[in-house]
Coordinates of C-alpha atoms and ligand atoms in Angstrom, one line a residue:
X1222 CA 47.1 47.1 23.8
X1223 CA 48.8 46.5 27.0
X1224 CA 51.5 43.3 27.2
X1225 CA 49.0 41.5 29.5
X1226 CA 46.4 41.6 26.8
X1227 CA 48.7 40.8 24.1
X1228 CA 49.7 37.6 26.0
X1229 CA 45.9 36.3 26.7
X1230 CA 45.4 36.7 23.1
X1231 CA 48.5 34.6 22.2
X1232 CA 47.8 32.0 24.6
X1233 CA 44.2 32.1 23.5
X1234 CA 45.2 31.3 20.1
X1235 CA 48.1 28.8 20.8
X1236 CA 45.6 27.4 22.4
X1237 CA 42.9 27.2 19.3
X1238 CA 46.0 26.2 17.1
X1239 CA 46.7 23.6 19.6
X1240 CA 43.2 22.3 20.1
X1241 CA 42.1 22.5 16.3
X1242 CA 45.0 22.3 14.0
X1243 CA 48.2 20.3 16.6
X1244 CA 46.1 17.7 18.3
X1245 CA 43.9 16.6 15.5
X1246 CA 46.7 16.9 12.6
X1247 CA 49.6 15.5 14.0
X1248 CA 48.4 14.5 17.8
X1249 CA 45.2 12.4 17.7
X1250 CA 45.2 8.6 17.1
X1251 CA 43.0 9.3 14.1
X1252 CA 46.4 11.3 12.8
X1253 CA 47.5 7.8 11.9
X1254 CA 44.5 7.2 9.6
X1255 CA 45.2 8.9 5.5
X1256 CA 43.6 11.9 4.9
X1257 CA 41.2 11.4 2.1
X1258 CA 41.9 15.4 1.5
X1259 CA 45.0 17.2 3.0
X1260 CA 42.7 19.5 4.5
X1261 CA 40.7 16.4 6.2
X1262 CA 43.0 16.1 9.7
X1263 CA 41.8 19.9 10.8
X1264 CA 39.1 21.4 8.5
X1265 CA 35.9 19.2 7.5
X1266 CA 35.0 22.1 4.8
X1267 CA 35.8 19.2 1.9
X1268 CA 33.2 16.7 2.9
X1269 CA 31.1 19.5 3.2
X1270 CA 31.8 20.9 -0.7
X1271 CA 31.7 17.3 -1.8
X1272 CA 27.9 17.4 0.1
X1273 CA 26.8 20.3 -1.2
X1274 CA 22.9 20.3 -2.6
X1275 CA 22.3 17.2 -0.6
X1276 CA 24.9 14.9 -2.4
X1277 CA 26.5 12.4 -0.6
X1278 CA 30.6 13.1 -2.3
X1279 CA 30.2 9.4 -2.9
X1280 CA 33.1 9.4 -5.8
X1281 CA 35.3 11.3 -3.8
X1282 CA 35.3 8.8 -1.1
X1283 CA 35.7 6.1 -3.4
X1284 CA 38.7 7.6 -5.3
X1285 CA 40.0 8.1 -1.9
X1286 CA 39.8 4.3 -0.7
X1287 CA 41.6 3.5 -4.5
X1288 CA 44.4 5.6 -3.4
X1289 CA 44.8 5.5 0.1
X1290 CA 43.4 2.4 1.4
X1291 CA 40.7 0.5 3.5
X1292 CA 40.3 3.2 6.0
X1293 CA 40.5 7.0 5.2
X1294 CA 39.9 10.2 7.2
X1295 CA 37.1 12.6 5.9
X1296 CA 37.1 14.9 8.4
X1297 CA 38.9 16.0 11.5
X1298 CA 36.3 13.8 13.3
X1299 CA 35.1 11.3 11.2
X1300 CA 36.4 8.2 9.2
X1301 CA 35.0 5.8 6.3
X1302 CA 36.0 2.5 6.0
X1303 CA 35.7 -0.6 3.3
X1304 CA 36.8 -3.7 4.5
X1305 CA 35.5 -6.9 5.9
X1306 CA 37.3 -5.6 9.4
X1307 CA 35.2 -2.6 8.8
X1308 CA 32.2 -4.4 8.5
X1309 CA 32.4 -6.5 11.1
X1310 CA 33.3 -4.1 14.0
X1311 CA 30.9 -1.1 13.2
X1312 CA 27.9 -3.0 11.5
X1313 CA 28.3 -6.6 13.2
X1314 CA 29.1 -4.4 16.4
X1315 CA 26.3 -2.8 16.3
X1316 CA 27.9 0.7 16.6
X1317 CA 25.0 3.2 17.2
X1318 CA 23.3 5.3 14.6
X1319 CA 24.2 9.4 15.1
X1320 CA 20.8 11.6 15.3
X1321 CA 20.7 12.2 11.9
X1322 CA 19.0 9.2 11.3
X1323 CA 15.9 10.0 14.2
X1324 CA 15.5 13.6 12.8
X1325 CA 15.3 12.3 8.9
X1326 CA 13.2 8.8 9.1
X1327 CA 10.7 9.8 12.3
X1328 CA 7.2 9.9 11.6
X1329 CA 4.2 10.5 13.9
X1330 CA 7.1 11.9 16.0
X1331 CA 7.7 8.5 17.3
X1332 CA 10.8 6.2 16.4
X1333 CA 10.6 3.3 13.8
X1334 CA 13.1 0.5 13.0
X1335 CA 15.2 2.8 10.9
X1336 CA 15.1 6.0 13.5
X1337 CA 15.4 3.8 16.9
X1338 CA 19.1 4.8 19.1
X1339 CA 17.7 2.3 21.8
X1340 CA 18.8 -1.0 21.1
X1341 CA 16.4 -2.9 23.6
X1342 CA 13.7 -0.8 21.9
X1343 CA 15.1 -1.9 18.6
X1344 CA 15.8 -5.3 19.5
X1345 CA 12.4 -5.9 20.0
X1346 CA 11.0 -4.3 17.1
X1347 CA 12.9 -6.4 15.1
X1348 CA 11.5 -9.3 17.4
X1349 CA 7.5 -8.3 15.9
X1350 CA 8.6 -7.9 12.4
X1351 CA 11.3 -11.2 11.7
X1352 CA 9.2 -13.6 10.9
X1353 CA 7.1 -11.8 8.3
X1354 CA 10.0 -10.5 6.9
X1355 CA 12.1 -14.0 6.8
X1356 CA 13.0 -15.4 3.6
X1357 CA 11.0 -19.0 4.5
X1358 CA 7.8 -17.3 5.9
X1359 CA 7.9 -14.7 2.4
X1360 CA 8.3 -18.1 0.0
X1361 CA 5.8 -19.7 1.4
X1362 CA 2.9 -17.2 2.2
X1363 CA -0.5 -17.3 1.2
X1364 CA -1.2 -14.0 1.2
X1365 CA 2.2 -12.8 -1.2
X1366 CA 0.9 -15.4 -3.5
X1367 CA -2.6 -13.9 -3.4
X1368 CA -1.4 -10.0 -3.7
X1369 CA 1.3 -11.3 -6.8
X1370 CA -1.2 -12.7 -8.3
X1371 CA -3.6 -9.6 -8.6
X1372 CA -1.3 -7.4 -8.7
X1373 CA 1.2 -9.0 -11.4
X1374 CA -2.8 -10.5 -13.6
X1375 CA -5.0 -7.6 -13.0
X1376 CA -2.8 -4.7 -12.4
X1377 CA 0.4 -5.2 -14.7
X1378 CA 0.2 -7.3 -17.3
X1379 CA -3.2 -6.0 -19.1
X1380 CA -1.4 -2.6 -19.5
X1381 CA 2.0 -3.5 -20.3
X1382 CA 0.2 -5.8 -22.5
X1383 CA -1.9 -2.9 -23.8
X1384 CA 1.4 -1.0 -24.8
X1385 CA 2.8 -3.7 -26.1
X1386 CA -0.2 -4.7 -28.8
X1387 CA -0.4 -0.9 -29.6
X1388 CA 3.4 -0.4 -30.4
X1389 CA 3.7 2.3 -27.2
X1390 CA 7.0 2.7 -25.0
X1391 CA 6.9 2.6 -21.5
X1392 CA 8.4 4.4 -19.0
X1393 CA 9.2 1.2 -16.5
X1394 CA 11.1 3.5 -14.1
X1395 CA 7.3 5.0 -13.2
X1396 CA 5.8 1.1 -13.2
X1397 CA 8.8 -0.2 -10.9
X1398 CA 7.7 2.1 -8.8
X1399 CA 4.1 1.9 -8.8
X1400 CA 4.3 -2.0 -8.5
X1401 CA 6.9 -1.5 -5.7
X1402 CA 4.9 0.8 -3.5
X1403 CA 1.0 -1.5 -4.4
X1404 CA 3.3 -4.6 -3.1
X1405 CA 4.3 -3.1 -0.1
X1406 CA 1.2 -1.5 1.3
X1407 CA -1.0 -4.6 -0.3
X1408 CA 1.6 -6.9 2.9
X1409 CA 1.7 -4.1 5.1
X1410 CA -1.9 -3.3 5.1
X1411 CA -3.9 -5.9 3.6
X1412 CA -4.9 -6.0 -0.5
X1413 CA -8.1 -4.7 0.1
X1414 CA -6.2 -1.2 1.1
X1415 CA -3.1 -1.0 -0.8
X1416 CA -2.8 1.6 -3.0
X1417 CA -3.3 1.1 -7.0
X1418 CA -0.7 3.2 -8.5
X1419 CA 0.0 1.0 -11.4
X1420 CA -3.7 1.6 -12.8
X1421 CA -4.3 5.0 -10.8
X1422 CA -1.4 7.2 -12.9
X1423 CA -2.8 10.7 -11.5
X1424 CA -2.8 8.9 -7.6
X1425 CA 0.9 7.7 -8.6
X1426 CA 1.3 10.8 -9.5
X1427 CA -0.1 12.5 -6.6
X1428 CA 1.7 10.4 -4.4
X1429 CA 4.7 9.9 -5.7
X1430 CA 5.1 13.8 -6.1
X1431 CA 4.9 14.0 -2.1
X1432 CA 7.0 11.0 -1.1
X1433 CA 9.7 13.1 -3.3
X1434 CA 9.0 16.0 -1.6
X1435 CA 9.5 14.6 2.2
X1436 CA 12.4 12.4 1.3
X1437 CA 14.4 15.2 -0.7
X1438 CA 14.1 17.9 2.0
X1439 CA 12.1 20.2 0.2
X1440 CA 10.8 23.4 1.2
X1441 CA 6.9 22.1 1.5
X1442 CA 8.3 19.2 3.7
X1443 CA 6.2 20.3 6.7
X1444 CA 3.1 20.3 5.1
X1445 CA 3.6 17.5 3.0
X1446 CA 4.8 15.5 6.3
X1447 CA 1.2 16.2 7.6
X1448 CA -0.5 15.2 4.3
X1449 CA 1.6 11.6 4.0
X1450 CA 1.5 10.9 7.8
X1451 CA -2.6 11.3 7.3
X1452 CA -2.3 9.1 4.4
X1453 CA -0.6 6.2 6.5
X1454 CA -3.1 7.1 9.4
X1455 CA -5.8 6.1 7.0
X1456 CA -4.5 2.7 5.4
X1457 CA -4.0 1.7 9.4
X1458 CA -7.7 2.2 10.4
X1459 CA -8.3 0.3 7.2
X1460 CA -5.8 -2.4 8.1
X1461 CA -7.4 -2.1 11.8
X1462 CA -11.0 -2.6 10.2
X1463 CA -9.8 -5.2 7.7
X1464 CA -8.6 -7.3 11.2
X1465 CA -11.9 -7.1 13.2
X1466 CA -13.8 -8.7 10.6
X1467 CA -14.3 -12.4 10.4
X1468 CA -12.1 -14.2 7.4
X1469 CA -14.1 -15.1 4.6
X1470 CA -13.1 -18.2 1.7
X1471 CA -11.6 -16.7 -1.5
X1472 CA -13.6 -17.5 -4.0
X1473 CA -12.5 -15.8 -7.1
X1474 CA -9.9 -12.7 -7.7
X1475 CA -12.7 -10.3 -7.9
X1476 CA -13.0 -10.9 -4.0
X1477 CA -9.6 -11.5 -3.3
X1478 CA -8.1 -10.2 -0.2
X1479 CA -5.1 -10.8 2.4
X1480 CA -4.2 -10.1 5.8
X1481 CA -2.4 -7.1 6.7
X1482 CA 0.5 -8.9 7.2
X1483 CA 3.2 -6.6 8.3
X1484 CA 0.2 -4.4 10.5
X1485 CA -1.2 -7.7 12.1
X1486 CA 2.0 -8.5 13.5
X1487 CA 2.9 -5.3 14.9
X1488 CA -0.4 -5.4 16.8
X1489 CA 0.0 -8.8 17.9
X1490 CA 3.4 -8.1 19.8
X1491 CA 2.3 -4.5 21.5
X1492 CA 1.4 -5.0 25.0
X1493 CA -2.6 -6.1 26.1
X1494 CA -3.2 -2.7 27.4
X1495 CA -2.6 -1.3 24.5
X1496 CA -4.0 -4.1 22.2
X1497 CA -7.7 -3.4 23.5
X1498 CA -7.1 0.5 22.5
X1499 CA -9.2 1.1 19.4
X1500 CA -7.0 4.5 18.6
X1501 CA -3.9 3.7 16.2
X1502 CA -0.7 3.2 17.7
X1503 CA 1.2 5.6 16.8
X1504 CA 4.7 3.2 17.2
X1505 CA 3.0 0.7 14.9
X1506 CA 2.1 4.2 12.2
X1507 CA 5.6 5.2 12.1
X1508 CA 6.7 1.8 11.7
X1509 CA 4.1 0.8 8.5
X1510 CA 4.8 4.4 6.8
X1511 CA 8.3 3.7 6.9
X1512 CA 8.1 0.3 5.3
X1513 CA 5.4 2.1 2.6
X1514 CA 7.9 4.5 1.7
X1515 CA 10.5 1.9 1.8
X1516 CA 8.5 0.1 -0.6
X1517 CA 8.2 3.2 -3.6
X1518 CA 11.8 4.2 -3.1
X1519 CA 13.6 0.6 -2.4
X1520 CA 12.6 -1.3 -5.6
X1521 CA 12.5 1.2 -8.2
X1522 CA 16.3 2.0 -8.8
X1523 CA 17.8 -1.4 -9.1
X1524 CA 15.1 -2.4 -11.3
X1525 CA 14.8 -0.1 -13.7
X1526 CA 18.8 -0.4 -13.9
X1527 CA 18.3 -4.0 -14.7
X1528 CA 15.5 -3.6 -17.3
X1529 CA 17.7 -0.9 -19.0
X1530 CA 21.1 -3.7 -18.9
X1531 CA 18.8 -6.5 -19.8
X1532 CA 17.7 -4.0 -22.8
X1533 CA 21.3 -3.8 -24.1
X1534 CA 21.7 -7.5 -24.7
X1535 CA 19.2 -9.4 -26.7
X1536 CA 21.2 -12.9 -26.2
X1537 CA 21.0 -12.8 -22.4
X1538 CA 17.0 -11.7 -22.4
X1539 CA 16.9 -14.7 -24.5
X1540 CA 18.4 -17.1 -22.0
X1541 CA 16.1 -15.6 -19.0
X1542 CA 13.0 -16.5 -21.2
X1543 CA 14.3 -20.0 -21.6
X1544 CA 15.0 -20.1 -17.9
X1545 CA 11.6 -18.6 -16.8
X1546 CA 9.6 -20.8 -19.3
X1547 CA 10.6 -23.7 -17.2
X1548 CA 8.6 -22.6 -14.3
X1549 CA 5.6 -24.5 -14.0
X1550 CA 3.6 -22.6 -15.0
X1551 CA 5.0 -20.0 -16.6
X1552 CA 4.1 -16.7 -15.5
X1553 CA 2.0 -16.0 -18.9
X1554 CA 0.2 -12.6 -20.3
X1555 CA -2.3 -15.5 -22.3
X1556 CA -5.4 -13.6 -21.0
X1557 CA -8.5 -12.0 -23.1
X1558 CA -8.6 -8.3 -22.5
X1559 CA -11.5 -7.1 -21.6
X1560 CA -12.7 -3.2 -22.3
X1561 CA -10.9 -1.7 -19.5
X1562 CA -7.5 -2.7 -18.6
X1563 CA -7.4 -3.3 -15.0
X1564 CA -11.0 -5.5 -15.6
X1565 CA -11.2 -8.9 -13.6
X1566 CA -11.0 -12.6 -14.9
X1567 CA -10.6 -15.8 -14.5
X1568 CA -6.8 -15.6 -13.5
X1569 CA -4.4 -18.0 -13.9
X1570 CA -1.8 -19.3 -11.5
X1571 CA 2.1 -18.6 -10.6
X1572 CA 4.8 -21.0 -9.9
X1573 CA 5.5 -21.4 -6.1
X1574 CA 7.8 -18.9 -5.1
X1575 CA 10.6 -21.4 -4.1
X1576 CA 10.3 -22.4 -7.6
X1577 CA 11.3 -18.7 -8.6
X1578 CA 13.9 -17.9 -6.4
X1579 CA 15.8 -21.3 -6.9
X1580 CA 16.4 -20.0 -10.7
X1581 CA 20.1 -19.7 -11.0
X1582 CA 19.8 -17.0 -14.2
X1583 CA 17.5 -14.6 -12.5
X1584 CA 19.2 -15.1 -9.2
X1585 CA 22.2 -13.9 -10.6
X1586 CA 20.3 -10.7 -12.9
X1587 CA 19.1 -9.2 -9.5
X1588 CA 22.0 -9.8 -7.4
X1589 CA 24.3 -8.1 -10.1
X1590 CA 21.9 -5.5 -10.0
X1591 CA 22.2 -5.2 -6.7
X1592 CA 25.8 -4.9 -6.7
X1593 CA 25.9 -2.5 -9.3
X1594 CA 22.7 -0.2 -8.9
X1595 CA 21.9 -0.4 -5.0
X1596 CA 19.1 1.9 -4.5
X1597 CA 21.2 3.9 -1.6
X1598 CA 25.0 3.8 -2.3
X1599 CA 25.9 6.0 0.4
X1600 CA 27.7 6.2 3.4
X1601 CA 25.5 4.3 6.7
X1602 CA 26.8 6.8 9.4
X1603 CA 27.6 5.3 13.0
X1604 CA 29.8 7.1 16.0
X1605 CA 32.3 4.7 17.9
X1606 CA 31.7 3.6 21.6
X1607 CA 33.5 5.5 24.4
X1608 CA 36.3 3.0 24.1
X1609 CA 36.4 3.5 20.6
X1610 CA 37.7 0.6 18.3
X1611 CA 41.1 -0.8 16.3
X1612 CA 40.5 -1.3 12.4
X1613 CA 42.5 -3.7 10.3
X1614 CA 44.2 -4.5 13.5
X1615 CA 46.5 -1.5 12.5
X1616 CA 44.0 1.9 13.2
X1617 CA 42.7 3.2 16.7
X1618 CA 39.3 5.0 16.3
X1619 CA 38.9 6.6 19.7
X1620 CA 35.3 7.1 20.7
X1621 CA 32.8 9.4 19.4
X1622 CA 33.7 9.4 15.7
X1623 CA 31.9 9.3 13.2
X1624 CA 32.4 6.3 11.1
X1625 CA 31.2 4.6 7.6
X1626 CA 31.0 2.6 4.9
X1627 CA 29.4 3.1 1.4
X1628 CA 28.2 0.2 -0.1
X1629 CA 29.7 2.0 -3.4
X1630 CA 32.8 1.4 -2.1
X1631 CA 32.4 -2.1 -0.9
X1632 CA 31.3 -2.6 -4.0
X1633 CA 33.5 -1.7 -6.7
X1634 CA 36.2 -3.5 -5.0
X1635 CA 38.7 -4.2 -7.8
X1636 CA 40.0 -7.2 -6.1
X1637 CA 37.2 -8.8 -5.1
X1638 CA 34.7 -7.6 -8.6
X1639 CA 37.4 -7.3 -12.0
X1640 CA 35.8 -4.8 -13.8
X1641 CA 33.4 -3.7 -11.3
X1642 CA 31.7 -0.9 -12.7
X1643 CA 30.3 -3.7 -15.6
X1644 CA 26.9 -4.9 -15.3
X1645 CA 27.9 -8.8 -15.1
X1646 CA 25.3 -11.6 -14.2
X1647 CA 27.4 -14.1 -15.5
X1648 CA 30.4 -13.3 -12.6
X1649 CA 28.0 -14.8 -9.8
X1650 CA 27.4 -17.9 -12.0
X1651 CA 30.8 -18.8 -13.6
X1652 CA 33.1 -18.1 -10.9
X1653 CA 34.9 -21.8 -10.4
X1654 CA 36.4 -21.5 -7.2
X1655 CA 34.7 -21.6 -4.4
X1656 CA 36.7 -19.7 -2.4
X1657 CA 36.6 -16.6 -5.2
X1658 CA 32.5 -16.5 -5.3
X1659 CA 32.3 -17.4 -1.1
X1660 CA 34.7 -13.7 -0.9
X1661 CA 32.4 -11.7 -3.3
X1662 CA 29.4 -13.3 -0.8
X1663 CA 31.2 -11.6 1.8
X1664 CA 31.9 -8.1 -0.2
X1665 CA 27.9 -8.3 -1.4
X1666 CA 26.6 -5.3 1.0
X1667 CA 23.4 -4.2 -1.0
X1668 CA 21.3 -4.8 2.2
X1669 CA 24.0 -3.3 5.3
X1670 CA 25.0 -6.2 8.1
X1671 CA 24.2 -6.9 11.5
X1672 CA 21.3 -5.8 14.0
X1673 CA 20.4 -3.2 11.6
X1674 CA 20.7 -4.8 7.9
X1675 CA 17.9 -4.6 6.1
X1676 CA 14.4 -6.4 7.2
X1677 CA 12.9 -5.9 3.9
X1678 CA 15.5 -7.4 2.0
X1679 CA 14.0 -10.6 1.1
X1680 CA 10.5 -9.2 0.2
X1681 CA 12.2 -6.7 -2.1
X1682 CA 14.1 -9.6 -4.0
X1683 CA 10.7 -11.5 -4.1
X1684 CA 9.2 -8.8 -5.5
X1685 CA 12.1 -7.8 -8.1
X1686 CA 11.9 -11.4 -9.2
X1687 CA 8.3 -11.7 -9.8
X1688 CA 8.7 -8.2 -11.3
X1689 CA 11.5 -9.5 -13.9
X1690 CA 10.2 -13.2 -14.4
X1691 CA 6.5 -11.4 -15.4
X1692 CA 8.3 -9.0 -18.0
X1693 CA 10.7 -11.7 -19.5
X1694 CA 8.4 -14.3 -19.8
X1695 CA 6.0 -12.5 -22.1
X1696 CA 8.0 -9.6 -23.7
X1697 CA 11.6 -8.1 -24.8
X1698 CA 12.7 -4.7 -24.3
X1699 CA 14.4 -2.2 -26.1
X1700 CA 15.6 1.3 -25.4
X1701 CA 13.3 3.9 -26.7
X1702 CA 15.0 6.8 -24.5
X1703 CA 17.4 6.3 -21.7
X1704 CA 18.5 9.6 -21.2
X1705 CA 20.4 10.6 -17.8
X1706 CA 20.6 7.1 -16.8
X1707 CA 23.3 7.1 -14.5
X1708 CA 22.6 6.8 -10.2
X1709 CA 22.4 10.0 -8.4
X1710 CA 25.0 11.0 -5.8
X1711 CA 22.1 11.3 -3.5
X1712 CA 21.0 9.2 -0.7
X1713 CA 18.8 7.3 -2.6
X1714 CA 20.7 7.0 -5.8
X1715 CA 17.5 7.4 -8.4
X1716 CA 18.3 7.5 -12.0
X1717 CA 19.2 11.1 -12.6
X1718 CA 16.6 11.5 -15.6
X1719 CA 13.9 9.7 -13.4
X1720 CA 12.7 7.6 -17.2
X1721 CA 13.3 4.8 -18.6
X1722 CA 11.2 4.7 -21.9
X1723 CA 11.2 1.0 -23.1
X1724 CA 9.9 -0.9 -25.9
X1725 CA 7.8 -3.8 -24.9
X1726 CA 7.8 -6.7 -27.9
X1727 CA 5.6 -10.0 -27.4
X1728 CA 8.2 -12.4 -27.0
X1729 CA 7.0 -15.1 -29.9
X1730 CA 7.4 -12.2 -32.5
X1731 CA 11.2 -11.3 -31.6
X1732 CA 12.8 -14.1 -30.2
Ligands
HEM2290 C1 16.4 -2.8 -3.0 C2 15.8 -2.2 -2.0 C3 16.4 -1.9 -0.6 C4 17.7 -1.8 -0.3 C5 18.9 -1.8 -1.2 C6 17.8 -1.5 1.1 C7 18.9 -1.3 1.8 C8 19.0 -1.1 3.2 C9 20.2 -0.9 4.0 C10 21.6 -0.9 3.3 C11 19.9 -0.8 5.2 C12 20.8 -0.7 6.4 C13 21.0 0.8 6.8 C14 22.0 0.9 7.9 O1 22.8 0.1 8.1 O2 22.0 2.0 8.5 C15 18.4 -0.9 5.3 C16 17.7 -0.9 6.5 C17 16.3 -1.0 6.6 N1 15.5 -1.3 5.5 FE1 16.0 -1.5 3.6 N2 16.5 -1.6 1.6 C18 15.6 -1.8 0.6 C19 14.3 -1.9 0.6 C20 13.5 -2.0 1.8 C21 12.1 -2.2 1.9 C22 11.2 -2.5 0.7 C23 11.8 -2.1 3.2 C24 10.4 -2.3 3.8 C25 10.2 -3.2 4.7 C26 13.0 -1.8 3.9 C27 13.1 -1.6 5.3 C28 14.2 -1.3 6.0 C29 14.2 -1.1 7.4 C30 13.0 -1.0 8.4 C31 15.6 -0.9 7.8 C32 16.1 -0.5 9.2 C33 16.5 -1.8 9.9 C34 17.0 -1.6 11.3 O3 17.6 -0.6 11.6 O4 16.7 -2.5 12.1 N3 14.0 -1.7 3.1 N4 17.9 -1.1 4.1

């Protein structure tokens, strides 16, 4: 080797050293930030062990946080924070989403709420969907009341109330489900076409099997996208249907039927020449398959968490019965059962829905449940604008970095939640000071902040409370088998065991 050779090779590799180990370990602004691993500054291989199998390394980055701070360094190009600083500049700011997101939630090959870079694209999404997703609009709508009410009268209760009578334990974390994804594509689509998982156990099944599939990456993924994409085409040339014809009185719940809500509204904001096209289009698909998938994967965790806590403490399911026995009227089982279980009658009525959410017990149960068991606990990825940004008024993030915060960490924020890992309802009612309860308000991050929080957020809680008030008024619960019930490290943070076998006991007879 002559000298000449020996010296490009050197300066080739001062160079490398220079450019992958110097600069980013001792050189770069983000050398200011704590490693989360000493490796982190120059070699992202620990993030990608603590990812391995498709786990998220969510305890790592939280034991990180306990021991190094608000803002720690995961990589040589990418940072996680937890503070309200945090928060404020990446979410509020509206940082923009990395590609991930577009190549994991498109459908139909066309963006969607969760999948849009764009933000004027975005923006006016959002613009078509607000309203029907707004807290007032939810509390007050005709057609929630209609799908709760034959979906809670003539879906759920008759079997739950069939296990009950015959001594049988249910596995709820299969129900939660099943009533999570029927309420969703019942608004989304229109009654008339939503999906009857809760009676139809081999369709649940069926379905539930491929959502799995597509969601966890799985080697059928392709052909399963094709299948489920198919599946949403179908509900919106019902939905389309359901819209041309003229709107009929309800006369009892045999007949009943809504609007499709969520699909109406998307069609009412696209542009007139594309309103008079009879084909589907295929931004409104993407959009409604999202929210349908949304709706089996969003409601299911938390709840079945909460059913399984409420199950551990007799005392406090007897304080929610008191509290949901003052609704008026209470959201009773008190029907005759007729042959098959999913048969129709003459139904009775719920409470408003204002009268629901104003009850300070079961306000508290989900919101706990929220805190504790979020159904995604991991890291929402952005990357930091060209300028990049200053964090805690003490870090410089240059631009281009990837940056984070897990609502995990958020979270289980010793400070804020004593004893955060405990399943508390009580904390969000007996904190005294104002200023205590208005900082955990701020910490609560179940849902994400800013342009991009949640929009389903108040239907889910709607539909969790209905959920919770319709079990607690009419039964208790006790574990059967809870095996494997703790959240995966996954994006969507599913009981690991994927059961939770309960007890159902009429409520008259235990309490
Ligand atoms: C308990 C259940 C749910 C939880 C905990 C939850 C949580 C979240 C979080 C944290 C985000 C923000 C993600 C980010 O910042 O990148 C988000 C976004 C979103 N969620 Fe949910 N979600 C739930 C259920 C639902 C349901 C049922 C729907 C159906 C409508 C839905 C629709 C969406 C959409 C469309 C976005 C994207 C919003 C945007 O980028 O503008 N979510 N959700």
């Amino acid at each position: 080797m002559t000298f000449l050779s020996v010296l490009a090779v050197s300066i080739i590799l001062a160079l490398l050293g220079y450019r992958y180990i110097i600069y980013p370990a001792f050189l770069s602004p983000l050398s200011k930030i704590p490693n989360a691993h000493f490796t982190a500054s120059f070699c992202p291989l620990w993030m990608r062990w603590n990812r391995r199998g498709g786990r998220e390394g969510i305890h790592s980055i939280y034991k990180a946080h306990q021991q190094k701070g608000s803002i720690v360094r995961l990589g040589p190009n990418e940072v996680s924070v937890a503070s309200i600083d945090g928060l404020r500049k990446v979410y509020v700011g509206g940082f923009e989403k990395p590609r991930w997101y577009a190549e994991q939630f498109m459908h139909y090959q066309t963006p969607n709420l969760v999948s849009m870079v764009s933000p004027k694209e975005h923006a006016e999404r959002r613009r078509a969907l607000s309203h029907v997703y707004s807290k007032s609009y939810l509390l007050n709508s005709k057609d929630m009341q209609v799908i709760a009410t034959a979906i809670i009268f003539e879906r759920l209760l008759p079997i739950l109330e069939a296990r009950a009578q015959g001594g049988a334990p249910v596995d709820l974390y299969q129900v939660n489900r099943a009533v999570g994804v029927d309420f969703m594509s019942a608004y989304v689509f229109g009654l008339r076409n939503s999906t009857n998982t809760i009676c139809d156990a081999t369709l649940g099944q069926e379905l539930f099997s491929k959502i799995d599939a597509l969601l966890r990456n799985l080697s059928s993924g392709q052909k399963v996208r094709q299948e489920v994409e198919a599946l949403g085409l179908r509900h919106c040339q019902a939905a389309s249907l359901l819209l041309q014809q003229p709107s009929s009185p309800q006369k009892d719940l045999s007949h009943l039927s809504t609007e499709p809500v969520v699909f109406a509204s998307l069609q009412n904001h696209l542009p007139k020449s594309q309103k008079a096209n009879l084909a589907i289009n295929p931004g409104v698909a993407s959009e409604t398959l999202d929210h349908f998938l949304a709706g089996s994967e969003g409601t299911k965790t938390t709840l079945t968490f909460l059913q399984w806590e409420l199950s551990k403490r007799l005392p406090l399911q007897a304080r929610l019965h008191k509290e949901l026995f003052t609704l008026n009227p209470p959201i009773k089982a008190d029907f005759r059962m007729q042959g098959n279980a999913c048969g129709h009658r003459e139904s009775p009525l719920l409470p408003s829905f204002q009268a629901l959410d104003a009850l300070p017990l079961l306000d508290a149960v989900v919101q706990e449940s929220l805190r504790v068991y979020p159904a995604s606990q991991a890291p929402q990825p952005r990357v930091t604008p060209p300028g990049g940004c200053t964090i805690d008024q003490r870090f410089h993030v240059p631009g281009g970095v990837r940056i984070s915060t897990a609502v995990f960490c958020m979270h289980r924020n010793e400070d804020v939640f004593p004893d955060s890992a405990s399943w508390k309802p009580e904390r969000w009612m007996e904190e005294q000071d104002p200023a205590r309860l208005e900082e955990m308000r701020r910490w609560f991050w179940a849902f994400g902040s800013g342009p991009r929080t949640c929009i389903g957020r108040h239907f889910v809680v709607l539909v969790m409370k209905i959920m919770v008030a319709a079990i607690y008024t009419n039964y208790t619960t006790s574990i059967v088998d809870d095996e494997r019930m703790e959240q995966a490290d996954t994006f969507l943070g599913h009981p690991v065991g994927e059961k939770l076998m309960l007890k159902l006991s009429p409520v008259q007879k235990s309490l």
